[in-house]
Amino acid sequence: MAWQLHYTSARRGPTGRAGFQFVAETPGLPAGARAAVTPYLSYRPPPEAPLSPADSELGLFPVSLLYDEVDGRPLLLRCQYLGRDYSGRYGNFFAHAVVAEPEELEGLRPAELWQAAHWTPLPAPEAVLDPLDELNPGAGLDPESLAEWIADSGPGDPYALLAHLVDAVAGVLGRGHGRVVLVADDVEPIARWIAVVSYSLPVAAAARLSFVTYTADPDGAAQRLVGTTPAVWAAAQNHASHAAVFDLRQGAEGGRASRFARTVAGCWRVRDFGGLDTLGELAPPNDPAQEAAAALLALCRGDATVTAGEEGAAAELLSRRGPGIPEWVWRDLVPGVPSMGLDLALALHERAREAGAADVARECALRVGERVSDALAEATGLRDVAEAAGVAERAGVPLDPAEVSASAARCVRHGSAELRAALAGCPAGVRDALLDGAVTGLADAEGRTAVLTPGNCDLLYEHAERLRRVPAAAIPVLTSVGRRHPGRRTKVTGELLRLDGGDIEAALRKIWATPPSAAECADLLDAHGPAVHPALAGLPSRTFTRLAFPGGDALADPATLRLADRVRELMPDGRAAHDAALVQAYGKAITAGPARAARALDQIGGPGGATPQLAGEAFTGAARRLFLRPPGFRAELLAAVSAPVRARLGEQWTAELPGRVRAGRTPLRGAEVEQRNALVEVVLRLRKRGVTEPSLETWARAAAGRWLAAKQLDAHLARRPELRAELRDLLAEGTP
């Protein structure tokens, strides 16, 4: 039920007092309802109205119909100016309020009650009012009548005005604040436009659209849709920045309305009230999907102006609201399937398949197949290819692997590098096709360098068997992997040697720019046997040379010696064989007795065809190690080597002495004295064998010629009188 209240200025009301007051009401009014209604009870005439109107002029004053909510109940309030009150003063008005339970307005737009029969022009003579069992709409505001009225209204295009008005109201409802102001000379068109907007909304949204057909304070009105007169609006001191103003005397404002608003206006133009209901059912105006709902309805109507972006929004709405989409929408969309975009066709296919609509699903699958083919032909990146393939899989559309490969190859030729992401997102059934296409595209890609990132090279290396078919792609991939992953060089070398064509030698040079270790080099020889590629033939020599620095220590490692044996076995001729023999000689020189060591040193120091840097460092290293041997061993060694080698050894051993010892300075430290004495003893022992080395003897004569040095050497040779005598002879030979 609904309760009524009458409010006006009376000489004597129910309480016995005079003035503005409630003069009649329905018994049983809900608690607090009277107090909740009171703030809305006001009426101020527009400034252009006569100050002292005659009774015949009272009809010119605008009627105010207000709709709002108080304490969770709908409030409908109609205010009408009465002129003078009981005392003869002007300013009296009559307010007729209806407070209803929410269900009383179910299926009803409040604006329909503009001319309802329950409104009375004057207060009731009795203080008790009957309840309203039913709220019945007034005449002239039904949709058909309003559609006819809109067509004849002006100025300008009334449907453009309606579209902009709908956008403004939807914005206010969506934000939850602000107001839309309607300005007109007469309140009747304001009431009609409010009714039109209300019918443009679903019932639930219309219930939230508070309005007032006339107010003298539009800036202070709490309602969302507010009517007023031109004079009131012109006199308003503070036009709120968040108020959208529509002067109904001037027609539509500029700019383009939204798809949703244009669709609403179009429905009114052709009196498609079912379309309005559908819009409300799909997405109310305060729902972000309202544009998608309008696009979906346009597609059902065969509208060719729907953009790709709008189609995408409609597809998202279909996916989100699938079960809630009316059945007729699915039916009406089918004729437009052949011209649909991919997203919409796919969404329609999925929903139709879920609903068991086989015909719709089949039509959509055909369209998806066409759009996937178009997408593959237009793809600019590998991820586009993968996404298109994914769409085909979702729609159950068979996809030609050759088509996927061709698209991927074209994308790679133009520099598309997102291979890993594309493979991850590509359906398993065509992943190989995408990979094959990418490899094919690399063969003649303009931007191959940009595509062959380290990550892509590592990924392609996992599919080396595919690379073999395209050497132009395989070589840079394998080169990149080999250069960055030393542990893979041997395996990568094998892959390169399997290729047929391309500059393999240049690739191998890059991969082995850093010489391998002895073990790695041996593995390489074992893997490929004696038929080594020319680019690899020099690796053993480079390995030996690198290991020789500094000082040749690594040449004696077991791995190095095993490599030398393997090289001489597999490569008996050439530089590598000579270098391997030298390495073996080095091992003998530092470990064998004097006679064998001498032969090894002659081999190292002689003209044997080995790499000069290797031979030089090996000799230096061997001499340094032999310098640490006892004087007797060294003397025997010197006696056994050739004269040129003996001279080099003498020069090397004196170079090993500390600078103070070489220069003959005194005093020397203990260790320095021992080193000098030992080398002088070597010279003396060599002389006893009848062998001389002039440079060593010159050095020894100078080193022993000082008084302190002679005393120290005499003590050193105390137990070898024959060497003491040899020292005297050595020194005497230097005396003039």
XYZ file of C-alpha atoms in Angstrom:
736
model
C 0.000 0.000 0.000
C 0.926 3.699 -0.216
C 0.287 6.470 2.321
C -0.774 9.993 1.410
C 0.017 13.324 3.067
C -1.353 16.810 2.314
C 0.657 19.883 3.230
C -0.258 23.566 2.887
C -0.777 26.794 4.855
C -3.989 26.566 6.874
C -5.757 28.763 9.423
C -6.253 25.826 11.729
C -4.755 22.400 11.171
C -5.192 19.070 12.960
C -3.033 20.347 15.819
C -4.962 23.559 16.113
C -2.162 25.865 15.014
C -1.992 28.101 11.925
C 0.563 28.167 9.076
C 2.248 25.572 6.873
C 1.581 22.118 8.187
C 0.357 18.627 7.370
C -3.366 19.000 7.115
C -4.270 15.434 6.173
C -2.641 12.004 6.028
C -3.325 8.301 5.755
C -3.539 6.618 9.140
C -0.732 4.195 10.004
C 1.975 6.263 8.395
C 5.348 4.501 8.969
C 7.328 5.865 11.884
C 9.561 8.752 10.871
C 7.971 9.114 7.434
C 6.506 12.549 8.195
C 9.875 13.894 9.353
C 11.645 12.321 6.355
C 9.253 13.996 3.901
C 9.393 17.451 5.499
C 12.749 18.610 3.925
C 11.254 18.173 0.467
C 8.202 20.390 1.181
C 8.958 23.674 -0.538
C 7.910 25.626 -3.561
C 9.233 28.938 -4.833
C 7.701 30.481 -7.947
C 9.993 31.262 -10.879
C 11.163 34.902 -10.986
C 9.261 35.603 -14.184
C 5.909 34.657 -12.612
C 3.534 37.454 -11.455
C 4.002 38.407 -7.822
C 0.281 38.754 -7.193
C -1.364 36.389 -9.614
C -5.069 36.279 -10.149
C -6.792 32.928 -9.861
C -6.839 32.685 -13.650
C -3.041 32.954 -13.719
C -2.307 30.198 -11.235
C -2.300 27.617 -14.038
C 0.812 29.303 -15.487
C 2.932 28.308 -12.501
C 4.955 25.121 -13.149
C 3.902 22.003 -11.300
C 6.683 20.252 -9.491
C 6.650 16.461 -9.415
C 9.515 15.093 -7.320
C 10.661 11.506 -7.041
C 13.246 10.375 -4.485
C 13.735 7.805 -1.767
C 13.253 8.319 1.998
C 14.147 5.674 4.560
C 14.224 3.002 1.840
C 10.762 3.879 0.508
C 9.847 5.702 -2.710
C 8.617 9.275 -2.249
C 6.447 10.969 -4.876
C 5.700 14.609 -4.154
C 3.560 16.932 -6.263
C 3.701 20.651 -5.469
C 1.271 23.192 -6.994
C 1.204 26.946 -6.390
C -2.052 28.237 -4.766
C -1.284 31.920 -4.557
C -2.811 33.408 -1.346
C -3.284 31.578 1.919
C -6.049 31.948 4.498
C -4.673 35.365 5.516
C -4.529 36.698 1.991
C -0.738 36.539 1.746
C 0.870 35.218 -1.460
C 3.298 32.263 -1.398
C 0.968 29.453 -0.451
C 1.326 26.083 -2.188
C -0.174 22.673 -1.848
C 2.053 19.561 -1.600
C 0.601 16.133 -2.100
C 3.054 13.421 -0.964
C 2.832 9.675 -1.524
C 5.106 7.369 0.477
C 5.000 3.824 -0.881
C 6.498 0.460 -0.242
C 9.063 -0.439 -2.948
C 6.911 -3.188 -4.385
C 4.165 -0.658 -5.189
C 6.380 0.699 -7.989
C 7.449 -2.691 -9.283
C 7.411 -2.598 -13.093
C 6.529 1.087 -13.002
C 8.637 4.136 -13.856
C 7.955 6.971 -11.389
C 7.782 9.451 -14.277
C 4.652 7.662 -15.511
C 2.775 9.166 -12.522
C 3.043 12.724 -13.874
C -0.686 12.970 -14.612
C -1.845 10.138 -12.339
C -5.479 10.233 -11.209
C -4.664 10.140 -7.475
C -3.168 13.653 -7.499
C -5.580 16.324 -6.148
C -5.330 20.063 -6.866
C -6.385 21.150 -3.363
C -6.070 19.837 0.187
C -8.746 17.401 1.321
C -11.393 18.872 3.619
C -10.929 15.965 6.020
C -7.789 15.163 7.973
C -7.956 11.446 7.183
C -6.865 10.220 3.741
C -7.485 6.827 2.265
C -4.471 4.616 1.483
C -3.641 4.066 -2.180
C -3.916 0.377 -2.956
C -2.469 0.832 -6.448
C -0.458 3.484 -8.230
C -1.793 3.870 -11.760
C 0.094 5.811 -14.480
C -1.405 8.928 -15.945
C -2.491 9.316 -19.543
C -0.247 10.528 -22.361
C 3.090 9.269 -21.063
C 3.018 5.721 -22.395
C 5.909 4.779 -24.727
C 3.845 4.924 -27.907
C 2.550 8.415 -27.139
C 6.027 9.599 -26.175
C 7.553 8.178 -29.379
C 4.998 10.099 -31.417
C 5.692 13.242 -29.410
C 9.476 12.990 -29.852
C 9.126 12.748 -33.617
C 7.250 16.056 -33.676
C 9.319 17.893 -31.058
C 12.014 20.401 -31.777
C 13.994 22.403 -32.440
C 16.611 20.524 -34.399
C 17.024 16.772 -34.255
C 15.196 15.482 -31.157
C 16.937 12.106 -31.400
C 20.357 13.749 -31.192
C 19.121 15.599 -28.100
C 17.880 12.325 -26.634
C 21.217 10.608 -27.268
C 23.184 13.332 -25.477
C 20.655 13.359 -22.653
C 20.976 9.586 -22.209
C 24.780 9.889 -22.101
C 24.554 12.570 -19.439
C 22.118 10.581 -17.276
C 24.158 7.388 -17.668
C 27.235 9.306 -16.547
C 25.488 10.633 -13.449
C 24.183 7.188 -12.532
C 27.592 5.661 -13.134
C 29.415 8.224 -10.967
C 26.781 8.234 -8.261
C 26.821 12.022 -8.010
C 26.033 15.121 -10.059
C 22.885 16.208 -11.798
C 21.426 16.847 -15.238
C 19.468 20.088 -15.610
C 16.622 20.502 -18.122
C 15.643 24.070 -18.967
C 12.308 24.887 -20.661
C 9.606 27.579 -20.656
C 6.978 24.993 -19.793
C 7.174 22.105 -17.350
C 5.287 19.731 -19.673
C 8.232 19.002 -22.054
C 10.488 18.570 -19.034
C 8.133 15.935 -17.633
C 7.971 14.221 -21.006
C 11.775 14.123 -21.457
C 12.109 12.732 -17.952
C 9.617 10.047 -18.897
C 11.458 9.283 -22.148
C 14.773 8.909 -20.292
C 13.079 6.725 -17.678
C 11.708 4.405 -20.352
C 15.182 4.284 -21.876
C 16.456 2.687 -18.688
C 15.682 -0.693 -17.207
C 13.156 -0.513 -14.383
C 15.805 -1.003 -11.701
C 17.899 1.877 -13.058
C 14.860 4.134 -13.447
C 14.066 3.478 -9.788
C 17.438 5.030 -8.913
C 16.913 8.066 -11.128
C 15.577 10.701 -8.744
C 14.072 13.729 -10.448
C 12.061 16.903 -10.018
C 10.161 18.508 -12.883
C 10.586 22.036 -11.510
C 12.716 23.703 -8.861
C 13.686 27.305 -8.244
C 17.022 26.110 -6.801
C 18.625 23.798 -9.378
C 22.084 24.150 -7.808
C 20.822 22.971 -4.467
C 18.580 20.169 -5.705
C 19.563 16.700 -4.506
C 17.920 14.903 -7.419
C 19.800 13.544 -10.428
C 17.479 14.960 -13.107
C 16.287 18.495 -12.438
C 13.890 20.720 -14.354
C 13.769 24.495 -14.154
C 12.875 27.603 -16.146
C 15.210 29.822 -18.208
C 14.880 32.728 -15.788
C 15.733 30.552 -12.795
C 18.776 29.117 -14.507
C 19.920 32.528 -15.710
C 19.663 33.883 -12.173
C 21.480 30.966 -10.555
C 24.614 32.290 -8.853
C 26.663 29.080 -8.815
C 26.181 26.785 -11.754
C 27.619 23.511 -10.433
C 30.602 22.301 -12.491
C 29.312 18.727 -12.403
C 25.878 19.648 -13.788
C 25.078 18.858 -17.436
C 22.626 21.444 -18.757
C 20.183 20.920 -21.622
C 18.217 23.913 -22.842
C 15.230 22.229 -24.444
C 14.469 25.398 -26.410
C 17.742 25.033 -28.366
C 17.851 21.327 -29.138
C 20.891 19.053 -29.193
C 24.375 20.092 -28.200
C 27.445 19.380 -30.353
C 29.697 16.323 -30.308
C 29.071 12.664 -30.993
C 27.098 10.591 -28.526
C 28.148 7.114 -27.441
C 27.089 3.974 -29.279
C 24.801 3.139 -26.352
C 23.047 6.503 -26.448
C 22.741 6.465 -30.237
C 21.249 2.986 -30.022
C 18.691 4.172 -27.462
C 17.737 7.088 -29.702
C 17.506 4.738 -32.673
C 15.123 2.472 -30.786
C 12.848 5.435 -30.073
C 13.030 6.528 -33.688
C 11.682 3.182 -34.937
C 9.662 2.523 -31.759
C 11.691 -0.570 -30.961
C 10.767 -0.814 -27.281
C 11.899 -4.411 -27.198
C 15.364 -3.162 -28.123
C 15.296 -0.785 -25.136
C 14.379 -3.684 -22.884
C 17.198 -5.754 -24.364
C 19.745 -3.010 -23.718
C 18.639 -2.843 -20.125
C 18.788 -6.585 -19.828
C 22.282 -6.837 -21.294
C 23.830 -3.951 -19.362
C 22.184 -1.054 -17.516
C 23.498 2.455 -18.217
C 25.711 2.537 -15.121
C 27.374 -0.742 -16.170
C 30.750 -0.313 -17.969
C 29.499 -2.848 -20.514
C 26.736 -0.550 -21.771
C 28.693 0.218 -24.957
C 29.205 -3.506 -25.525
C 25.484 -4.111 -25.069
C 24.675 -1.454 -27.656
C 27.215 -2.911 -30.096
C 25.761 -6.389 -29.587
C 22.258 -5.146 -30.307
C 23.536 -3.305 -33.403
C 25.090 -6.540 -34.657
C 21.781 -8.316 -34.161
C 20.177 -5.596 -36.262
C 22.759 -6.042 -39.039
C 24.378 -2.645 -38.439
C 27.458 -2.448 -40.666
C 28.932 0.524 -38.762
C 30.052 -1.552 -35.760
C 33.823 -1.087 -35.381
C 36.395 -3.763 -34.576
C 36.790 -2.284 -31.097
C 33.056 -2.435 -30.502
C 32.996 -6.021 -31.739
C 35.701 -6.845 -29.212
C 33.627 -5.296 -26.423
C 30.570 -7.272 -27.552
C 32.657 -10.464 -27.580
C 33.801 -9.806 -24.022
C 30.195 -9.244 -22.952
C 29.114 -12.509 -24.570
C 31.888 -14.358 -22.759
C 31.068 -12.749 -19.416
C 27.289 -12.966 -19.606
C 26.946 -16.081 -21.772
C 24.227 -17.925 -19.847
C 22.376 -14.659 -19.205
C 22.204 -13.606 -22.860
C 18.621 -13.882 -24.202
C 18.122 -16.729 -26.645
C 16.952 -14.442 -29.420
C 20.299 -12.612 -29.354
C 22.092 -15.795 -30.382
C 19.551 -16.399 -33.107
C 19.744 -12.876 -34.500
C 23.542 -12.845 -34.524
C 23.854 -15.841 -36.842
C 23.133 -13.989 -40.137
C 25.971 -11.595 -39.337
C 28.548 -14.292 -38.640
C 30.177 -14.159 -42.121
C 31.162 -10.519 -41.567
C 32.134 -10.789 -37.895
C 35.565 -10.151 -36.508
C 37.610 -12.940 -34.988
C 36.979 -12.179 -31.304
C 33.226 -11.971 -31.687
C 32.976 -15.074 -33.866
C 35.069 -17.007 -31.366
C 33.028 -15.850 -28.375
C 29.809 -16.656 -30.207
C 31.181 -20.081 -31.152
C 32.120 -20.952 -27.579
C 28.788 -19.860 -26.141
C 26.828 -21.595 -28.905
C 28.773 -24.813 -28.366
C 28.019 -24.664 -24.642
C 24.351 -24.095 -25.421
C 24.241 -27.025 -27.845
C 23.398 -24.799 -30.815
C 25.237 -26.896 -33.400
C 24.239 -24.805 -36.434
C 25.430 -21.585 -34.850
C 28.663 -23.211 -33.681
C 29.324 -24.589 -37.164
C 28.775 -21.216 -38.852
C 31.034 -19.550 -36.317
C 33.732 -22.203 -36.739
C 33.773 -21.502 -40.475
C 34.111 -17.790 -39.799
C 36.828 -18.379 -37.230
C 38.715 -20.470 -39.774
C 38.501 -17.651 -42.326
C 39.607 -15.049 -39.784
C 42.456 -17.248 -38.554
C 43.693 -17.559 -42.133
C 43.466 -13.797 -42.489
C 45.268 -13.327 -39.175
C 48.068 -15.657 -40.236
C 48.407 -13.825 -43.535
C 48.523 -10.453 -41.773
C 50.666 -11.478 -38.777
C 53.661 -9.239 -38.132
C 55.138 -11.161 -35.206
C 55.563 -14.752 -34.109
C 53.263 -14.205 -31.152
C 50.540 -13.152 -33.584
C 50.998 -16.511 -35.315
C 50.767 -18.375 -32.003
C 47.676 -16.426 -30.941
C 45.930 -17.152 -34.237
C 46.751 -20.847 -33.872
C 45.412 -20.752 -30.318
C 42.145 -19.279 -31.538
C 41.804 -22.064 -34.092
C 42.379 -24.643 -31.397
C 39.747 -23.085 -29.119
C 37.241 -23.172 -31.945
C 38.160 -26.713 -32.946
C 39.120 -25.484 -36.412
C 41.694 -27.647 -38.259
C 44.798 -25.644 -39.099
C 47.142 -26.335 -42.001
C 50.698 -26.634 -40.585
C 52.084 -25.319 -43.869
C 50.070 -22.135 -43.403
C 51.496 -21.693 -39.914
C 55.043 -22.319 -41.161
C 54.675 -19.823 -43.996
C 53.371 -17.146 -41.633
C 56.158 -17.768 -39.108
C 58.814 -17.666 -41.831
C 57.519 -14.335 -43.106
C 57.503 -12.843 -39.611
C 61.089 -13.943 -38.975
C 62.234 -12.524 -42.305
C 60.960 -9.163 -41.097
C 62.796 -9.386 -37.794
C 60.268 -10.900 -35.374
C 62.306 -12.236 -32.435
C 59.765 -13.416 -29.818
C 60.374 -17.103 -30.534
C 60.311 -18.469 -26.991
C 57.091 -16.663 -26.071
C 55.473 -17.737 -29.340
C 56.367 -21.396 -28.826
C 55.118 -21.274 -25.248
C 51.765 -19.885 -26.376
C 51.383 -22.017 -29.483
C 49.152 -25.139 -29.441
C 51.197 -28.326 -29.305
C 49.760 -29.602 -32.590
C 51.339 -26.837 -34.680
C 54.323 -25.936 -32.501
C 56.673 -27.873 -34.780
C 55.235 -26.084 -37.800
C 55.886 -22.700 -36.208
C 59.449 -23.738 -35.345
C 60.097 -25.053 -38.853
C 58.805 -21.807 -40.299
C 61.023 -19.752 -38.011
C 64.100 -21.747 -39.063
C 63.181 -21.393 -42.723
C 62.714 -17.668 -42.303
C 66.170 -17.337 -40.787
C 67.745 -18.567 -44.025
C 67.145 -15.234 -45.761
C 66.005 -12.934 -42.962
C 66.977 -9.307 -43.463
C 67.161 -8.806 -39.724
C 68.702 -12.174 -38.852
C 71.049 -10.594 -36.326
C 68.132 -9.075 -34.435
C 66.285 -12.394 -34.424
C 69.245 -14.504 -33.322
C 69.394 -13.296 -29.765
C 71.354 -15.475 -27.314
C 68.083 -16.793 -25.914
C 66.722 -17.704 -29.337
C 69.991 -19.382 -30.313
C 69.921 -21.519 -27.171
C 66.310 -22.418 -27.894
C 66.998 -23.350 -31.514
C 70.030 -25.391 -30.470
C 67.644 -27.661 -28.576
C 66.213 -28.506 -32.014
C 69.517 -28.923 -33.877
C 68.069 -31.601 -36.133
C 65.839 -28.945 -37.752
C 68.767 -26.596 -38.225
C 70.660 -29.091 -40.383
C 68.201 -28.540 -43.209
C 68.995 -24.813 -43.299
C 72.764 -24.265 -42.998
C 72.367 -20.496 -43.375
C 70.416 -20.506 -40.115
C 72.308 -23.339 -38.427
C 75.773 -21.791 -38.727
C 75.061 -18.520 -36.850
C 73.002 -20.376 -34.221
C 75.696 -22.974 -33.568
C 78.404 -20.321 -33.602
C 76.560 -18.285 -30.976
C 76.033 -21.305 -28.727
C 79.622 -22.515 -29.084
C 81.123 -19.107 -28.353
C 79.010 -18.548 -25.248
C 79.075 -22.074 -23.817
C 82.634 -23.480 -23.888
C 81.438 -26.788 -22.493
C 79.330 -27.327 -25.626
C 82.048 -26.545 -28.160
C 82.916 -30.128 -28.971
C 79.290 -31.092 -29.539
C 78.600 -27.907 -31.507
C 81.654 -28.653 -33.654
C 80.162 -32.015 -34.492
C 76.893 -30.344 -35.527
C 78.773 -27.914 -37.749
C 80.764 -30.685 -39.417
C 77.490 -32.444 -40.271
C 76.254 -29.447 -42.241
C 76.439 -29.418 -45.978
C 77.336 -25.936 -47.154
C 78.132 -22.593 -45.625
C 81.315 -21.109 -44.230
C 82.020 -23.803 -41.641
C 85.679 -22.844 -41.291
C 84.877 -19.258 -40.246
C 82.358 -20.536 -37.706
C 84.881 -22.970 -36.227
C 87.487 -20.231 -35.963
C 85.075 -18.115 -33.948
C 84.045 -20.984 -31.696
C 87.642 -22.003 -31.002
C 89.008 -18.470 -30.752
C 90.021 -19.442 -27.227
C 92.126 -22.626 -27.463
C 90.670 -25.692 -25.780
C 92.063 -27.394 -22.707
C 94.187 -30.490 -23.194
C 91.302 -32.769 -22.244
C 88.862 -30.891 -24.494
C 91.282 -31.037 -27.401
C 91.733 -34.774 -26.887
C 87.960 -35.257 -26.836
C 87.698 -33.290 -30.064
C 90.290 -35.527 -31.744
C 88.588 -38.653 -30.458
C 85.195 -37.437 -31.671
C 86.304 -36.639 -35.211
C 89.357 -38.812 -35.784
C 92.210 -37.885 -38.099
C 89.902 -36.299 -40.690
C 89.943 -33.036 -38.835
C 88.594 -29.922 -40.498
C 91.333 -27.469 -41.547
C 90.052 -24.954 -38.997
C 90.620 -27.551 -36.262
C 94.020 -28.840 -37.440
C 95.844 -26.053 -35.642
C 94.020 -26.489 -32.338
C 96.536 -28.941 -30.779
C 99.410 -26.543 -31.460
C 97.442 -23.619 -30.081
C 96.530 -25.694 -27.033
C 100.154 -26.674 -26.391
C 101.318 -23.090 -26.838
C 98.700 -21.736 -24.432
C 99.615 -24.374 -21.861
C 103.308 -23.499 -22.212
C 102.746 -20.025 -20.786
C 103.990 -19.036 -18.320
C 107.062 -21.088 -17.735
C 105.869 -24.299 -19.352
C 104.586 -25.809 -16.097
C 101.348 -27.145 -17.602
C 103.248 -28.985 -20.346
C 104.144 -31.656 -17.823
C 100.542 -32.279 -16.748
C 99.298 -35.816 -17.457
C 96.422 -34.492 -19.600
C 98.876 -32.540 -21.765
C 101.147 -35.529 -22.216
C 98.164 -37.742 -23.119
C 97.128 -35.170 -25.722
C 100.663 -35.221 -27.155
C 100.517 -39.005 -27.482
C 97.100 -38.799 -29.175
C 98.204 -36.090 -31.589
C 101.252 -38.062 -32.687
C 99.052 -41.105 -33.168
C 96.336 -39.394 -35.196
C 98.350 -36.613 -36.852
C 101.879 -38.019 -37.435
C 102.870 -35.228 -39.819
C 102.846 -31.473 -39.752
C 103.172 -28.739 -37.185
C 100.907 -30.434 -34.628
C 103.082 -33.573 -34.648
C 106.269 -31.521 -34.129
C 104.651 -29.632 -31.249
C 103.462 -32.875 -29.675
C 106.973 -34.327 -29.924
C 108.366 -31.197 -28.294
C 105.903 -31.543 -25.419
C 107.034 -35.131 -24.917
C 110.660 -33.968 -25.002
C 109.867 -31.382 -22.359
C 108.536 -34.109 -20.110
C 111.744 -36.083 -20.521
C 113.985 -33.053 -20.056
C 112.643 -32.258 -16.615
C 112.333 -35.857 -15.383
C 115.091 -37.987 -16.999
C 118.712 -38.442 -16.106
C 121.424 -36.147 -17.491
C 122.026 -38.059 -20.722
C 118.326 -38.394 -21.726
C 117.580 -34.908 -20.499
C 120.408 -33.612 -22.671
C 118.971 -35.299 -25.748
C 115.538 -33.883 -24.944
C 116.958 -30.375 -24.531
C 118.763 -30.664 -27.843
C 115.410 -31.586 -29.394
C 113.639 -28.647 -27.770
C 116.347 -26.163 -28.553
C 117.139 -27.414 -32.002
C 115.450 -26.652 -35.345
C 112.645 -29.203 -35.212
C 109.703 -27.489 -36.991
C 107.749 -26.824 -33.790
C 105.883 -23.600 -33.063
C 108.540 -21.008 -32.097
C 106.567 -19.603 -29.136
C 106.015 -23.108 -27.787
C 109.666 -24.109 -28.252
C 110.944 -20.942 -26.647
C 108.716 -21.149 -23.597
C 109.349 -24.889 -23.228
C 113.122 -24.361 -23.258
C 112.836 -21.533 -20.715
C 110.645 -23.650 -18.472
C 112.920 -26.688 -18.699
C 116.033 -24.596 -17.995
C 114.350 -23.050 -14.960
C 113.485 -26.453 -13.556
C 116.939 -27.906 -14.284
C 118.563 -24.927 -12.578
C 117.280 -26.381 -9.314
C 119.178 -29.672 -9.802
C 122.482 -30.410 -7.966
C 125.737 -29.081 -9.500
C 126.925 -32.571 -10.491
C 123.731 -33.256 -12.482
C 123.895 -29.904 -14.193
C 127.565 -30.286 -15.101
C 126.930 -33.701 -16.634
C 123.937 -32.305 -18.513
C 125.945 -29.389 -19.894
C 128.693 -31.719 -21.007
C 126.189 -33.876 -22.901
C 124.245 -31.165 -24.790
C 125.314 -29.492 -27.983
C 127.384 -26.325 -27.804
C 124.488 -24.009 -28.854
C 122.167 -25.517 -26.278
C 124.935 -25.352 -23.677
C 125.333 -21.646 -24.343
C 121.546 -21.070 -24.031
C 121.435 -23.020 -20.795
C 124.347 -21.030 -19.391
C 122.651 -17.773 -20.322
C 119.328 -18.958 -18.861
C 120.892 -20.147 -15.601
C 122.753 -16.918 -15.005
C 119.506 -15.109 -15.735
C 117.852 -17.166 -12.997
C 120.285 -15.763 -10.405
C 119.163 -12.792 -8.318
C 120.268 -9.442 -9.667
C 122.817 -8.870 -6.901
C 124.466 -12.196 -7.711
C 124.600 -11.522 -11.441
C 126.153 -8.113 -10.844
C 128.695 -9.462 -8.339
C 127.609 -7.093 -5.597
C 128.324 -7.774 -1.956
C 127.436 -8.643 0.608
C 125.052 -11.426 -0.484
C 122.376 -13.076 1.595
C 122.650 -16.754 2.547
C 120.472 -18.139 -0.240
C 122.155 -15.911 -2.799
C 125.586 -17.158 -1.716
C 124.423 -20.753 -2.126
C 123.048 -20.130 -5.634
C 126.305 -18.443 -6.744
C 128.518 -21.124 -5.232
C 126.443 -23.903 -6.860
C 126.689 -22.386 -10.349
C 130.441 -21.738 -9.948
C 130.770 -25.389 -8.936
C 128.927 -26.408 -12.118
C 131.504 -24.456 -14.152
C 134.383 -26.083 -12.315
C 132.943 -29.581 -12.738
C 132.414 -28.927 -16.433
C 136.095 -27.879 -16.790
C 137.186 -31.037 -15.048
C 135.318 -32.916 -17.802
C 137.336 -31.037 -20.352
C 134.359 -28.976 -21.548
C 134.241 -25.214 -21.419
C 131.446 -22.709 -21.838
C 133.065 -19.299 -22.321
C 130.176 -17.141 -21.121
C 129.723 -19.184 -17.969
C 133.468 -19.162 -17.238
C 133.583 -15.381 -17.705
C 130.737 -14.981 -15.270
C 132.292 -17.443 -12.761
C 135.693 -15.702 -12.915
C 134.045 -12.363 -12.154
C 131.842 -13.796 -9.413
C 134.766 -15.508 -7.626
C 137.295 -12.735 -8.098
C 136.405 -10.690 -5.031
C 138.139 -11.436 -1.761
C 134.973 -12.314 0.195
C 133.585 -14.437 -2.651
C 136.884 -16.333 -2.899
C 136.818 -17.046 0.824
C 133.174 -18.286 0.612
C 133.932 -20.495 -2.392
C 137.044 -21.881 -0.714
C 134.891 -22.943 2.226
C 132.217 -24.338 -0.144
C 134.821 -26.500 -1.945
C 136.701 -27.568 1.187
C 135.950 -31.254 0.615
C 136.715 -31.144 -3.125
C 140.407 -30.136 -3.377
C 140.446 -30.887 -7.093
C 137.707 -28.275 -7.643
C 139.578 -25.767 -5.483
C 142.592 -26.263 -7.707
C 140.336 -25.834 -10.791
C 139.038 -22.581 -9.319
C 142.611 -21.290 -8.928
C 143.323 -22.179 -12.538
C 140.107 -20.413 -13.641
C 141.065 -17.288 -11.777
C 144.659 -17.433 -12.999
C 143.482 -17.562 -16.603
C 141.910 -14.229 -16.103
C 145.074 -12.593 -14.734
C 147.014 -10.461 -17.270
